[in-house]
Each structure stands twice: as C-alpha cells, then as structure tokens.
mmCIF file of C-alpha atoms in Angstrom:
data_model
loop_
_atom_site.group_PDB
_atom_site.id
_atom_site.type_symbol
_atom_site.label_atom_id
_atom_site.label_comp_id
_atom_site.label_asym_id
_atom_site.label_seq_id
_atom_site.Cartn_x
_atom_site.Cartn_y
_atom_site.Cartn_z
ATOM 1 C CA UNK A 1 -72.580 34.202 42.999
ATOM 2 C CA UNK A 2 -68.822 33.297 43.332
ATOM 3 C CA UNK A 3 -67.991 35.641 47.121
ATOM 4 C CA UNK A 4 -64.203 37.066 47.464
ATOM 5 C CA UNK A 5 -64.283 35.485 51.342
ATOM 6 C CA UNK A 6 -65.080 33.047 53.119
ATOM 7 C CA UNK A 7 -68.912 32.537 54.322
ATOM 8 C CA UNK A 8 -69.961 30.340 56.894
ATOM 9 C CA UNK A 9 -72.176 28.036 55.731
ATOM 10 C CA UNK A 10 -72.975 25.937 59.146
ATOM 11 C CA UNK A 11 -76.550 28.362 58.793
ATOM 12 C CA UNK A 12 -79.503 27.179 60.195
ATOM 13 C CA UNK A 13 -82.726 28.561 58.790
ATOM 14 C CA UNK A 14 -84.115 28.446 60.434
ATOM 15 C CA UNK A 15 -86.739 32.396 61.734
ATOM 16 C CA UNK A 16 -84.590 34.314 63.785
ATOM 17 C CA UNK A 17 -86.340 38.164 63.798
ATOM 18 C CA UNK A 18 -88.546 37.016 61.363
ATOM 19 C CA UNK A 19 -85.602 35.768 58.428
ATOM 20 C CA UNK A 20 -85.601 32.678 56.392
ATOM 21 C CA UNK A 21 -84.334 31.707 53.366
ATOM 22 C CA UNK A 22 -80.546 32.936 54.078
ATOM 23 C CA UNK A 23 -77.952 32.023 51.622
ATOM 24 C CA UNK A 24 -74.430 33.238 51.388
ATOM 25 C CA UNK A 25 -73.809 36.358 48.343
ATOM 26 C CA UNK A 26 -70.514 37.655 48.544
ATOM 27 C CA UNK A 27 -68.088 38.238 52.217
ATOM 28 C CA UNK A 28 -69.840 38.510 55.364
ATOM 29 C CA UNK A 29 -72.946 38.949 53.459
ATOM 30 C CA UNK A 30 -75.972 37.337 53.978
ATOM 31 C CA UNK A 31 -79.001 36.990 51.216
ATOM 32 C CA UNK A 32 -82.414 35.755 53.264
ATOM 33 C CA UNK A 33 -86.160 36.830 52.903
ATOM 34 C CA UNK A 34 -87.537 38.464 55.955
ATOM 35 C CA UNK A 35 -91.675 39.434 55.966
ATOM 36 C CA UNK A 36 -91.649 37.999 53.057
ATOM 37 C CA UNK A 37 -89.060 40.902 50.985
ATOM 38 C CA UNK A 38 -85.424 39.694 49.988
ATOM 39 C CA UNK A 39 -83.137 42.143 51.895
ATOM 40 C CA UNK A 40 -79.794 41.564 52.027
ATOM 41 C CA UNK A 41 -77.308 41.010 56.086
ATOM 42 C CA UNK A 42 -74.393 41.997 56.178
ATOM 43 C CA UNK A 43 -71.976 40.831 59.558
ATOM 44 C CA UNK A 44 -69.587 42.163 61.165
ATOM 45 C CA UNK A 45 -66.836 39.627 60.514
ATOM 46 C CA UNK A 46 -64.367 39.478 62.991
ATOM 47 C CA UNK A 47 -64.965 43.253 64.398
ATOM 48 C CA UNK A 48 -67.806 42.832 65.913
ATOM 49 C CA UNK A 49 -67.669 46.914 67.108
ATOM 50 C CA UNK A 50 -67.476 47.848 63.891
ATOM 51 C CA UNK A 51 -71.296 46.916 63.112
ATOM 52 C CA UNK A 52 -73.738 49.672 65.006
ATOM 53 C CA UNK A 53 -70.600 52.585 63.669
ATOM 54 C CA UNK A 54 -71.075 51.054 60.293
ATOM 55 C CA UNK A 55 -74.678 51.482 60.712
ATOM 56 C CA UNK A 56 -74.690 54.666 62.020
ATOM 57 C CA UNK A 57 -72.283 56.160 58.880
ATOM 58 C CA UNK A 58 -74.378 54.813 56.772
ATOM 59 C CA UNK A 59 -78.567 55.815 57.945
ATOM 60 C CA UNK A 60 -76.057 59.315 57.955
ATOM 61 C CA UNK A 61 -75.940 58.660 53.819
ATOM 62 C CA UNK A 62 -78.526 59.121 51.206
ATOM 63 C CA UNK A 63 -76.758 58.516 47.975
ATOM 64 C CA UNK A 64 -78.194 55.867 44.920
ATOM 65 C CA UNK A 65 -74.763 54.754 43.484
ATOM 66 C CA UNK A 66 -74.387 53.851 47.787
ATOM 67 C CA UNK A 67 -75.978 50.575 48.894
ATOM 68 C CA UNK A 68 -78.899 51.791 52.225
ATOM 69 C CA UNK A 69 -79.069 50.816 55.845
ATOM 70 C CA UNK A 70 -83.393 49.525 56.177
ATOM 71 C CA UNK A 71 -82.700 48.668 60.872
ATOM 72 C CA UNK A 72 -79.479 47.510 62.760
ATOM 73 C CA UNK A 73 -80.990 43.406 63.965
ATOM 74 C CA UNK A 74 -79.468 41.839 67.022
ATOM 75 C CA UNK A 75 -80.684 38.172 66.121
ATOM 76 C CA UNK A 76 -79.990 36.326 62.996
ATOM 77 C CA UNK A 77 -79.503 33.937 61.564
ATOM 78 C CA UNK A 78 -75.543 35.258 61.664
ATOM 79 C CA UNK A 79 -75.630 36.616 64.225
ATOM 80 C CA UNK A 80 -75.763 40.597 64.828
ATOM 81 C CA UNK A 81 -76.718 41.782 61.272
ATOM 82 C CA UNK A 82 -77.243 45.363 58.929
ATOM 83 C CA UNK A 83 -80.549 44.594 57.477
ATOM 84 C CA UNK A 84 -79.599 46.376 53.639
ATOM 85 C CA UNK A 85 -82.271 47.090 50.281
ATOM 86 C CA UNK A 86 -81.555 44.087 47.961
ATOM 87 C CA UNK A 87 -79.703 44.530 45.123
ATOM 88 C CA UNK A 88 -79.839 41.420 42.088
ATOM 89 C CA UNK A 89 -76.073 41.680 41.294
ATOM 90 C CA UNK A 90 -72.707 40.158 41.983
ATOM 91 C CA UNK A 91 -69.467 42.225 43.364
ATOM 92 C CA UNK A 92 -66.813 43.804 40.980
ATOM 93 C CA UNK A 93 -64.041 41.709 40.580
ATOM 94 C CA UNK A 94 -67.249 38.917 39.589
ATOM 95 C CA UNK A 95 -68.349 41.277 36.652
ATOM 96 C CA UNK A 96 -65.369 42.280 35.039
ATOM 97 C CA UNK A 97 -64.785 38.999 34.799
ATOM 98 C CA UNK A 98 -67.087 38.542 32.639
ATOM 99 C CA UNK A 99 -65.727 41.274 30.473
ATOM 100 C CA UNK A 100 -67.788 44.334 29.775
ATOM 101 C CA UNK A 101 -67.105 46.431 26.744
ATOM 102 C CA UNK A 102 -65.322 49.845 27.399
ATOM 103 C CA UNK A 103 -68.361 52.245 27.273
ATOM 104 C CA UNK A 104 -69.861 49.915 30.198
ATOM 105 C CA UNK A 105 -67.281 49.244 32.661
ATOM 106 C CA UNK A 106 -66.864 53.501 31.747
ATOM 107 C CA UNK A 107 -70.147 54.323 33.689
ATOM 108 C CA UNK A 108 -70.039 52.772 35.939
ATOM 109 C CA UNK A 109 -66.017 54.391 36.936
ATOM 110 C CA UNK A 110 -68.518 56.872 36.572
ATOM 111 C CA UNK A 111 -70.532 55.738 39.199
ATOM 112 C CA UNK A 112 -68.062 54.854 41.687
ATOM 113 C CA UNK A 113 -67.023 58.425 41.115
ATOM 114 C CA UNK A 114 -69.421 59.929 42.281
ATOM 115 C CA UNK A 115 -70.763 57.504 44.803
ATOM 116 C CA UNK A 116 -67.258 58.020 46.322
ATOM 117 C CA UNK A 117 -66.874 62.042 45.383
ATOM 118 C CA UNK A 118 -69.594 62.333 48.091
ATOM 119 C CA UNK A 119 -68.522 60.939 50.780
ATOM 120 C CA UNK A 120 -65.642 63.033 50.774
ATOM 121 C CA UNK A 121 -67.919 66.036 50.913
ATOM 122 C CA UNK A 122 -69.509 64.239 53.763
ATOM 123 C CA UNK A 123 -67.025 64.855 55.555
ATOM 124 C CA UNK A 124 -66.271 60.580 55.560
ATOM 125 C CA UNK A 125 -62.554 58.321 53.627
ATOM 126 C CA UNK A 126 -64.543 55.675 52.507
ATOM 127 C CA UNK A 127 -60.527 53.996 53.598
ATOM 128 C CA UNK A 128 -61.903 49.372 52.410
ATOM 129 C CA UNK A 129 -62.122 50.990 48.918
ATOM 130 C CA UNK A 130 -61.598 46.947 46.800
ATOM 131 C CA UNK A 131 -63.590 45.186 44.245
ATOM 132 C CA UNK A 132 -64.952 43.198 46.756
ATOM 133 C CA UNK A 133 -67.304 46.437 48.527
ATOM 134 C CA UNK A 134 -68.700 47.041 45.518
ATOM 135 C CA UNK A 135 -71.685 45.523 44.151
ATOM 136 C CA UNK A 136 -73.036 46.314 40.786
ATOM 137 C CA UNK A 137 -76.769 45.459 39.455
ATOM 138 C CA UNK A 138 -78.276 42.444 37.016
ATOM 139 C CA UNK A 139 -79.970 46.183 36.142
ATOM 140 C CA UNK A 140 -78.973 48.456 33.872
ATOM 141 C CA UNK A 141 -75.243 47.792 35.243
ATOM 142 C CA UNK A 142 -75.557 50.547 38.242
ATOM 143 C CA UNK A 143 -73.001 50.229 41.285
ATOM 144 C CA UNK A 144 -73.941 50.476 45.353
ATOM 145 C CA UNK A 145 -70.648 50.616 47.522
ATOM 146 C CA UNK A 146 -70.913 48.838 50.898
ATOM 147 C CA UNK A 147 -68.752 48.339 53.719
ATOM 148 C CA UNK A 148 -68.206 51.783 55.550
ATOM 149 C CA UNK A 149 -67.435 50.654 59.384
ATOM 150 C CA UNK A 150 -63.923 52.102 59.316
ATOM 151 C CA UNK A 151 -64.696 55.739 56.896
ATOM 152 C CA UNK A 152 -65.513 57.778 59.770
ATOM 153 C CA UNK A 153 -62.764 59.837 61.574
ATOM 154 C CA UNK A 154 -62.662 58.441 64.571
ATOM 155 C CA UNK A 155 -61.510 54.217 63.495
ATOM 156 C CA UNK A 156 -58.468 55.635 62.231
ATOM 157 C CA UNK A 157 -56.737 53.937 65.347
ATOM 158 C CA UNK A 158 -58.362 50.856 64.876
ATOM 159 C CA UNK A 159 -57.497 50.712 61.170
ATOM 160 C CA UNK A 160 -53.248 52.407 62.088
ATOM 161 C CA UNK A 161 -53.978 48.940 64.035
ATOM 162 C CA UNK A 162 -56.079 46.066 62.183
ATOM 163 C CA UNK A 163 -54.040 48.108 58.452
ATOM 164 C CA UNK A 164 -55.697 48.027 55.549
ATOM 165 C CA UNK A 165 -56.358 45.088 52.092
ATOM 166 C CA UNK A 166 -52.855 44.430 51.011
ATOM 167 C CA UNK A 167 -54.087 44.507 47.611
ATOM 168 C CA UNK A 168 -56.159 48.026 47.182
ATOM 169 C CA UNK A 169 -54.986 50.540 50.558
ATOM 170 C CA UNK A 170 -52.699 53.791 50.352
ATOM 171 C CA UNK A 171 -49.357 52.803 51.782
ATOM 172 C CA UNK A 172 -50.765 55.263 55.036
ATOM 173 C CA UNK A 173 -52.812 52.917 55.692
ATOM 174 C CA UNK A 174 -50.748 49.601 55.459
ATOM 175 C CA UNK A 175 -48.502 52.051 57.983
ATOM 176 C CA UNK A 176 -48.384 52.893 61.235
ATOM 177 C CA UNK A 177 -47.435 56.636 61.073
ATOM 178 C CA UNK A 178 -49.660 58.494 63.304
ATOM 179 C CA UNK A 179 -47.650 61.333 60.939
ATOM 180 C CA UNK A 180 -49.182 60.320 57.971
ATOM 181 C CA UNK A 181 -53.043 61.544 57.865
ATOM 182 C CA UNK A 182 -55.207 59.458 55.620
ATOM 183 C CA UNK A 183 -57.302 62.141 53.709
ATOM 184 C CA UNK A 184 -59.149 61.963 50.785
ATOM 185 C CA UNK A 185 -55.631 61.336 48.383
ATOM 186 C CA UNK A 186 -55.619 57.850 50.663
ATOM 187 C CA UNK A 187 -58.881 56.999 48.354
ATOM 188 C CA UNK A 188 -57.447 58.090 45.650
ATOM 189 C CA UNK A 189 -54.440 55.714 45.571
ATOM 190 C CA UNK A 190 -57.922 52.865 45.724
ATOM 191 C CA UNK A 191 -59.360 53.858 43.365
ATOM 192 C CA UNK A 192 -56.150 53.964 40.769
ATOM 193 C CA UNK A 193 -56.148 50.032 41.700
ATOM 194 C CA UNK A 194 -59.736 50.021 41.195
ATOM 195 C CA UNK A 195 -59.078 51.407 37.767
ATOM 196 C CA UNK A 196 -55.886 49.669 36.805
ATOM 197 C CA UNK A 197 -58.482 46.446 37.811
ATOM 198 C CA UNK A 198 -61.042 47.757 35.421
ATOM 199 C CA UNK A 199 -58.532 49.357 32.731
ATOM 200 C CA UNK A 200 -55.540 47.709 32.603
ATOM 201 C CA UNK A 201 -53.975 49.056 29.184
ATOM 202 C CA UNK A 202 -55.994 52.267 29.434
ATOM 203 C CA UNK A 203 -54.763 54.401 31.966
ATOM 204 C CA UNK A 204 -51.454 53.800 32.366
ATOM 205 C CA UNK A 205 -51.165 57.400 33.385
ATOM 206 C CA UNK A 206 -53.777 58.171 35.299
ATOM 207 C CA UNK A 207 -53.357 54.515 37.602
ATOM 208 C CA UNK A 208 -49.871 55.807 38.082
ATOM 209 C CA UNK A 209 -49.963 59.102 39.525
ATOM 210 C CA UNK A 210 -52.868 57.508 41.883
ATOM 211 C CA UNK A 211 -50.608 54.938 42.773
ATOM 212 C CA UNK A 212 -47.430 57.670 43.895
ATOM 213 C CA UNK A 213 -46.139 56.647 47.911
ATOM 214 C CA UNK A 214 -46.108 60.181 48.585
ATOM 215 C CA UNK A 215 -50.297 61.205 48.710
ATOM 216 C CA UNK A 216 -49.953 64.425 48.260
ATOM 217 C CA UNK A 217 -47.658 63.688 45.055
ATOM 218 C CA UNK A 218 -51.383 62.174 43.788
ATOM 219 C CA UNK A 219 -54.349 63.941 42.701
ATOM 220 C CA UNK A 220 -55.603 66.228 45.707
ATOM 221 C CA UNK A 221 -60.106 65.404 45.114
ATOM 222 C CA UNK A 222 -61.933 62.626 42.877
ATOM 223 C CA UNK A 223 -63.393 66.297 40.984
ATOM 224 C CA UNK A 224 -58.541 66.012 39.627
ATOM 225 C CA UNK A 225 -58.573 62.374 39.056
ATOM 226 C CA UNK A 226 -62.691 62.808 36.506
ATOM 227 C CA UNK A 227 -60.834 65.861 35.230
ATOM 228 C CA UNK A 228 -57.846 63.702 34.576
ATOM 229 C CA UNK A 229 -59.279 60.750 33.068
ATOM 230 C CA UNK A 230 -61.789 63.326 30.507
ATOM 231 C CA UNK A 231 -57.732 64.434 29.256
ATOM 232 C CA UNK A 232 -56.923 60.817 28.383
ATOM 233 C CA UNK A 233 -60.211 59.573 26.772
ATOM 234 C CA UNK A 234 -60.038 62.396 24.218
ATOM 235 C CA UNK A 235 -56.810 61.508 23.501
ATOM 236 C CA UNK A 236 -57.676 57.997 23.365
ATOM 237 C CA UNK A 237 -60.028 59.553 20.545
ATOM 238 C CA UNK A 238 -57.880 61.766 19.368
ATOM 239 C CA UNK A 239 -55.424 59.277 18.507
ATOM 240 C CA UNK A 240 -57.607 56.591 16.759
ATOM 241 C CA UNK A 241 -58.808 59.206 14.713
ATOM 242 C CA UNK A 242 -55.019 60.079 13.359
ATOM 243 C CA UNK A 243 -55.053 57.107 10.426
ATOM 244 C CA UNK A 244 -58.480 58.465 8.947
ATOM 245 C CA UNK A 245 -57.416 62.163 9.557
ATOM 246 C CA UNK A 246 -54.141 61.239 6.923
ATOM 247 C CA UNK A 247 -55.875 59.354 5.134
ATOM 248 C CA UNK A 248 -58.262 61.756 4.354
ATOM 249 C CA UNK A 249 -55.580 64.470 3.759
ATOM 250 C CA UNK A 250 -54.029 61.937 0.738
ATOM 251 C CA UNK A 251 -57.474 61.793 -0.768
ATOM 252 C CA UNK A 252 -58.004 65.716 -1.015
ATOM 253 C CA UNK A 253 -54.377 65.429 -1.845
ATOM 254 C CA UNK A 254 -55.121 62.672 -4.760
ATOM 255 C CA UNK A 255 -57.596 65.061 -5.863
ATOM 256 C CA UNK A 256 -56.077 68.265 -5.844
ATOM 257 C CA UNK A 257 -52.491 66.594 -7.643
ATOM 258 C CA UNK A 258 -55.013 65.081 -10.251
ATOM 259 C CA UNK A 259 -56.773 68.267 -10.912
ATOM 260 C CA UNK A 260 -54.055 70.476 -10.856
ATOM 261 C CA UNK A 261 -52.218 68.251 -13.971
ATOM 262 C CA UNK A 262 -55.273 67.224 -16.738
ATOM 263 C CA UNK A 263 -55.893 71.371 -16.273
ATOM 264 C CA UNK A 264 -52.321 72.254 -17.250
ATOM 265 C CA UNK A 265 -51.690 68.842 -19.001
ATOM 266 C CA UNK A 266 -55.416 70.498 -20.830
ATOM 267 C CA UNK A 267 -54.731 74.408 -21.057
ATOM 268 C CA UNK A 268 -50.712 72.781 -22.808
ATOM 269 C CA UNK A 269 -52.940 70.337 -25.517
ATOM 270 C CA UNK A 270 -54.898 74.201 -26.485
ATOM 271 C CA UNK A 271 -51.487 75.982 -26.787
ATOM 272 C CA UNK A 272 -50.260 73.357 -28.575
ATOM 273 C CA UNK A 273 -52.925 73.723 -31.678
ATOM 274 C CA UNK A 274 -53.015 77.059 -31.721
ATOM 275 C CA UNK A 275 -49.266 77.939 -31.712
ATOM 276 C CA UNK A 276 -49.050 74.436 -33.677
ATOM 277 C CA UNK A 277 -51.188 76.431 -36.662
ATOM 278 C CA UNK A 278 -49.138 79.226 -36.937
ATOM 279 C CA UNK A 279 -45.132 78.375 -37.285
ATOM 280 C CA UNK A 280 -45.902 74.737 -37.350
ATOM 281 C CA UNK A 281 -42.255 73.592 -38.370
ATOM 282 C CA UNK A 282 -41.511 75.014 -35.254
ATOM 283 C CA UNK A 283 -44.246 73.869 -32.680
ATOM 284 C CA UNK A 284 -43.049 70.231 -33.693
ATOM 285 C CA UNK A 285 -39.426 70.897 -31.827
ATOM 286 C CA UNK A 286 -41.593 72.546 -29.382
ATOM 287 C CA UNK A 287 -43.786 69.785 -28.134
ATOM 288 C CA UNK A 288 -40.805 67.104 -28.719
ATOM 289 C CA UNK A 289 -39.635 68.685 -25.753
ATOM 290 C CA UNK A 290 -42.243 69.029 -23.481
ATOM 291 C CA UNK A 291 -43.321 64.912 -24.131
ATOM 292 C CA UNK A 292 -39.249 64.799 -22.864
ATOM 293 C CA UNK A 293 -40.266 66.848 -19.880
ATOM 294 C CA UNK A 294 -43.320 64.944 -19.281
ATOM 295 C CA UNK A 295 -40.995 61.203 -19.860
ATOM 296 C CA UNK A 296 -38.592 62.734 -17.997
ATOM 297 C CA UNK A 297 -41.188 63.559 -15.006
ATOM 298 C CA UNK A 298 -42.452 59.984 -15.390
ATOM 299 C CA UNK A 299 -39.574 58.165 -14.629
ATOM 300 C CA UNK A 300 -39.491 60.797 -11.679
ATOM 301 C CA UNK A 301 -42.655 60.135 -10.021
ATOM 302 C CA UNK A 302 -41.872 56.306 -9.923
ATOM 303 C CA UNK A 303 -38.281 56.360 -8.979
ATOM 304 C CA UNK A 304 -40.330 58.283 -5.677
ATOM 305 C CA UNK A 305 -43.404 56.008 -5.745
ATOM 306 C CA UNK A 306 -40.811 52.480 -5.654
ATOM 307 C CA UNK A 307 -38.504 54.382 -2.688
ATOM 308 C CA UNK A 308 -41.419 55.096 -0.159
ATOM 309 C CA UNK A 309 -42.757 51.778 -0.924
ATOM 310 C CA UNK A 310 -39.586 49.300 -0.695
ATOM 311 C CA UNK A 311 -39.917 52.021 2.889
ATOM 312 C CA UNK A 312 -42.928 50.444 3.397
ATOM 313 C CA UNK A 313 -42.087 47.223 2.857
ATOM 314 C CA UNK A 314 -39.456 47.140 4.861
ATOM 315 C CA UNK A 315 -41.534 48.333 8.057
ATOM 316 C CA UNK A 316 -44.187 45.583 6.925
ATOM 317 C CA UNK A 317 -41.005 42.825 7.084
ATOM 318 C CA UNK A 318 -40.327 44.281 10.780
ATOM 319 C CA UNK A 319 -43.438 44.115 12.120
ATOM 320 C CA UNK A 320 -43.475 40.534 11.042
ATOM 321 C CA UNK A 321 -40.440 39.119 11.362
ATOM 322 C CA UNK A 322 -41.243 41.234 15.248
ATOM 323 C CA UNK A 323 -44.066 37.790 15.653
ATOM 324 C CA UNK A 324 -45.045 39.174 18.319
ATOM 325 C CA UNK A 325 -45.830 43.417 20.247
ATOM 326 C CA UNK A 326 -48.035 43.269 22.763
ATOM 327 C CA UNK A 327 -49.292 46.784 23.622
ATOM 328 C CA UNK A 328 -49.548 48.613 20.783
ATOM 329 C CA UNK A 329 -47.448 52.247 21.850
ATOM 330 C CA UNK A 330 -44.501 48.496 20.879
ATOM 331 C CA UNK A 331 -45.917 47.997 17.612
ATOM 332 C CA UNK A 332 -48.039 51.141 16.118
ATOM 333 C CA UNK A 333 -45.726 54.330 17.521
ATOM 334 C CA UNK A 334 -42.358 52.269 17.114
ATOM 335 C CA UNK A 335 -43.212 51.107 13.121
ATOM 336 C CA UNK A 336 -45.142 53.336 12.465
ATOM 337 C CA UNK A 337 -43.484 56.780 13.935
ATOM 338 C CA UNK A 338 -39.595 55.029 12.060
ATOM 339 C CA UNK A 339 -41.923 54.855 8.349
ATOM 340 C CA UNK A 340 -43.189 58.661 9.170
ATOM 341 C CA UNK A 341 -39.555 59.566 9.915
ATOM 342 C CA UNK A 342 -37.773 57.846 7.867
ATOM 343 C CA UNK A 343 -40.358 59.293 4.647
ATOM 344 C CA UNK A 344 -40.528 62.392 6.361
ATOM 345 C CA UNK A 345 -36.076 62.382 6.004
ATOM 346 C CA UNK A 346 -35.846 61.677 2.865
ATOM 347 C CA UNK A 347 -38.641 63.812 1.112
ATOM 348 C CA UNK A 348 -37.156 66.436 2.476
ATOM 349 C CA UNK A 349 -33.452 65.866 1.448
ATOM 350 C CA UNK A 350 -34.026 64.012 -1.842
ATOM 351 C CA UNK A 351 -37.136 65.830 -3.559
ATOM 352 C CA UNK A 352 -37.706 68.744 -4.789
ATOM 353 C CA UNK A 353 -40.147 71.233 -4.478
ATOM 354 C CA UNK A 354 -41.799 70.246 -7.572
ATOM 355 C CA UNK A 355 -42.037 66.233 -7.232
ATOM 356 C CA UNK A 356 -43.236 67.360 -3.512
ATOM 357 C CA UNK A 357 -47.684 66.866 -4.699
ATOM 358 C CA UNK A 358 -46.569 63.569 -6.212
ATOM 359 C CA UNK A 359 -44.225 62.261 -2.957
ATOM 360 C CA UNK A 360 -46.611 63.297 -0.289
ATOM 361 C CA UNK A 361 -49.468 60.794 -2.771
ATOM 362 C CA UNK A 362 -47.532 57.980 -1.762
ATOM 363 C CA UNK A 363 -46.607 58.661 2.122
ATOM 364 C CA UNK A 364 -49.856 59.177 2.494
ATOM 365 C CA UNK A 365 -51.481 55.630 -0.046
ATOM 366 C CA UNK A 366 -48.652 53.620 2.140
ATOM 367 C CA UNK A 367 -48.906 54.921 5.693
ATOM 368 C CA UNK A 368 -52.846 53.859 5.357
ATOM 369 C CA UNK A 369 -51.540 50.039 4.503
ATOM 370 C CA UNK A 370 -48.986 50.510 7.489
ATOM 371 C CA UNK A 371 -51.632 51.433 10.181
ATOM 372 C CA UNK A 372 -54.528 48.700 8.728
ATOM 373 C CA UNK A 373 -51.184 46.663 8.763
ATOM 374 C CA UNK A 374 -50.384 47.335 12.498
ATOM 375 C CA UNK A 375 -54.374 46.919 13.640
ATOM 376 C CA UNK A 376 -54.418 43.112 13.232
ATOM 377 C CA UNK A 377 -51.180 42.681 15.671
ATOM 378 C CA UNK A 378 -52.377 40.275 18.124
ATOM 379 C CA UNK A 379 -52.557 42.548 21.869
ATOM 380 C CA UNK A 380 -50.406 40.889 24.223
ATOM 381 C CA UNK A 381 -53.230 39.044 26.036
ATOM 382 C CA UNK A 382 -54.273 36.562 23.406
ATOM 383 C CA UNK A 383 -50.388 35.400 22.758
ATOM 384 C CA UNK A 384 -50.454 34.536 26.209
ATOM 385 C CA UNK A 385 -54.572 33.388 25.932
ATOM 386 C CA UNK A 386 -52.798 30.826 22.698
ATOM 387 C CA UNK A 387 -49.903 29.740 24.881
ATOM 388 C CA UNK A 388 -47.833 31.827 22.663
ATOM 389 C CA UNK A 389 -45.635 33.566 25.442
ATOM 390 C CA UNK A 390 -45.084 32.328 29.145
ATOM 391 C CA UNK A 391 -46.880 32.506 32.324
ATOM 392 C CA UNK A 392 -43.362 34.916 32.994
ATOM 393 C CA UNK A 393 -42.680 37.077 30.196
ATOM 394 C CA UNK A 394 -46.885 37.690 30.268
ATOM 395 C CA UNK A 395 -46.410 39.006 33.597
ATOM 396 C CA UNK A 396 -42.967 40.963 32.135
ATOM 397 C CA UNK A 397 -44.594 42.571 29.826
ATOM 398 C CA UNK A 398 -47.694 43.570 31.419
ATOM 399 C CA UNK A 399 -45.318 45.568 34.834
ATOM 400 C CA UNK A 400 -43.397 46.910 32.253
ATOM 401 C CA UNK A 401 -46.208 48.735 31.363
ATOM 402 C CA UNK A 402 -46.478 50.334 34.458
ATOM 403 C CA UNK A 403 -43.005 51.611 35.196
ATOM 404 C CA UNK A 404 -41.363 54.185 33.845
ATOM 405 C CA UNK A 405 -38.741 52.725 32.326
ATOM 406 C CA UNK A 406 -37.220 51.768 28.369
ATOM 407 C CA UNK A 407 -38.171 49.476 27.183
ATOM 408 C CA UNK A 408 -36.421 45.428 26.973
ATOM 409 C CA UNK A 409 -37.875 42.855 25.526
ATOM 410 C CA UNK A 410 -37.971 39.648 27.700
ATOM 411 C CA UNK A 411 -35.268 37.573 27.861
ATOM 412 C CA UNK A 412 -36.272 34.123 27.283
ATOM 413 C CA UNK A 413 -33.183 31.912 28.187
#
C-alpha cells in the first residue's frame, strides 16, 4: 500500500506492550499485531500533545464509518499511539486512483457524508477532512474516517497557529483570523475538494458552491449538500434520457403519420371507384388532378428531407473537423443545440402546416444519428493519455471547467 507522507522505517519490531510485526500502513499509521490479532497504531506525528485529545474524542464516537479506538498505549515500538481496530484496505486517494465505477464512488461518498453529518450533530467539526484521513475497506468498500486531533472547539487555537492542509482545508482554517469562526461550512469546503477529486466532471456546480471563499455562501450543512447532489443526479439522468425520448417521439410520429397517410389513400381509392362508376369520364380528370397533387407533395417532402439532411451533415462536419471536444457540454450541447435550433427555425419559417408531420419525422431521424455520432467523441482524459494534447492544454481545459467564464479554445503557439 502506498502512503500519503513520510513513514518511519527504523522501527524496532520486537515486543513493546505486546506489539510485534509492526509495518507502515499510511502516514502516522502503522499495522501491528497484539495478542495474535491485527490492529492499527495511530501516532501523533509532530503533535504529541494532541494524541490524547484525539483518543478522548474518538471514545465518544460510535458510528459504523468512524474508526473505533481500542485503547491508548504509551509504550509501543513507534512511541505513544492510539490502538485502533484493523481495517484491510487503503486510503481514499489510493482507492480512487485504482479506477472505480461511478456507482461505487457514489456509495463511498454517501458514507463519508453520513459520517461527517454524525460529527456535526455531535457538535464536532473535523477541520482536517482529506482523502488521506479516510480509509476504504477491501470488503464492501465501506469507509472509516480517522484523525480527530483537531475536531473539538478547544483545538481551534492550534489550528489557527498550525494551519490546515493546503489543498483540502477551507480558507478560514488556513488564515489566522479569529473573527471568522470554524463551522460546518469549513468541513463542507473540504468535502467539495474531496468530491472534485472523486468526480472531476460530474458535480461541478455543487463543487463550485462548496469551494466559495465566504463560508456563508456555501451549503450550510450536510443535509443541504446531500440534497444538491441528489438534484444533480436527477438532472444527469434526465439529460442522458433525452436522446431516447426524442427517438421514441420520432418513431411514434412516423407511425402515426404513416397510418394516417395510408388511411387517406385507402379512402381516396375507395371514393374513386364509387365515383368512377357514376361518372367515368369526369372521374378520369379528377384522378389526374389528384395524382398531380400527390406528385407535388412527394417532391416537396423530398426537398424537406434534403434540407434537414444537409443541416445534419454540416453539424457532423463541424464535429469531425474540431478533432477534440473535451467535455460533453462543449460537444454534445453546442453542436447538437445548434442543429436543433437551426432545424426549428427552418420548420417554423419555411414549412407550411400541412407538411409539418413530414418535417418532424426527418428531424427526429437525423437528431438520433447526431446523438449517436456525438457519443463517440473522446473525452479530454482520453486525448491527453493518447498524447493528442499537451499537459498545459489538458490543465487549461480542466481549470476552465470549474470557472464561470465564457469558453475560449486553448491557444496553441
């Protein structure tokens, strides 16, 4: 297992308070055996005075996703340590790096939010939430939060003096400003950083609000954050279903039109037979007129399909010539919506009402093809891995995704 920081290697593996088989597990965390059972030893790092405080806090926490302390040991091969239950697994950083499905990561995120919500309801702010302080077990992928040395309100002065972790601590934690208290929104900021690492492209609007500079502009509590995530999931499912909805509408419209058209032709044929018996010569002229109208209709319908197909081919040509469309909103929504609006204007301004069913049929047909083609566009990560773009261009698009700025292509010098 890789670690998130320096680990002592000069460990005396001989017995001390009954511990042996000591080996590194993570930063300030060691795997050991005591009385024949595996356990974890949590060491204080550079803050020995906080270790006892962390033990006292942990003893009052009973939650399935928070690592349980067994006892406090003064003399172990790695010095003073909290003896904790053993978990077979790795840190969240390593877990995400292995490549997990969206469903598995969403389940892990739910467990993290559940544990942090429990802390807040107990009146505790973690103040140091980061992937290195979250363990993920191999069995069931259940999480365990560790490290509560800076959780209680009495430790706030230490946090202001020492500062938090640069990449995962809220601005008010990193700044020495006693006028800005630590609240649940401080942990919300850290959770936003964690969510961004777990889901780089999925919850951007939620992450942006979590990472706002002013604590009052963030989600006030875990319940609000969970609600925002659920709403984002519902919107995502709706957008994914849109191509199938359009396809179904097109099929229904085509079937209804075909049925209506065939029925009209059958009625016209029957009427023709009856009228021809009554007055054969006039009916011949009427038939010629009807045939001329049908031929005219057929030519106009063919023109409609030709025009809509031309718009579709132009959209496809734009997509193929762009070579790289890094995000769904840059490819799917831009090119697809331009096609949709262009065809909509064409149907509204140039197509008479009597030909609208035919136009809608061809519109649905080529929209389905466009959706299918756009789905094959490579992602930004795939382009970077294949060497199609530089690391500078990769970071440019990644940073742009989290900023409220107009889209501007990367300038290649």
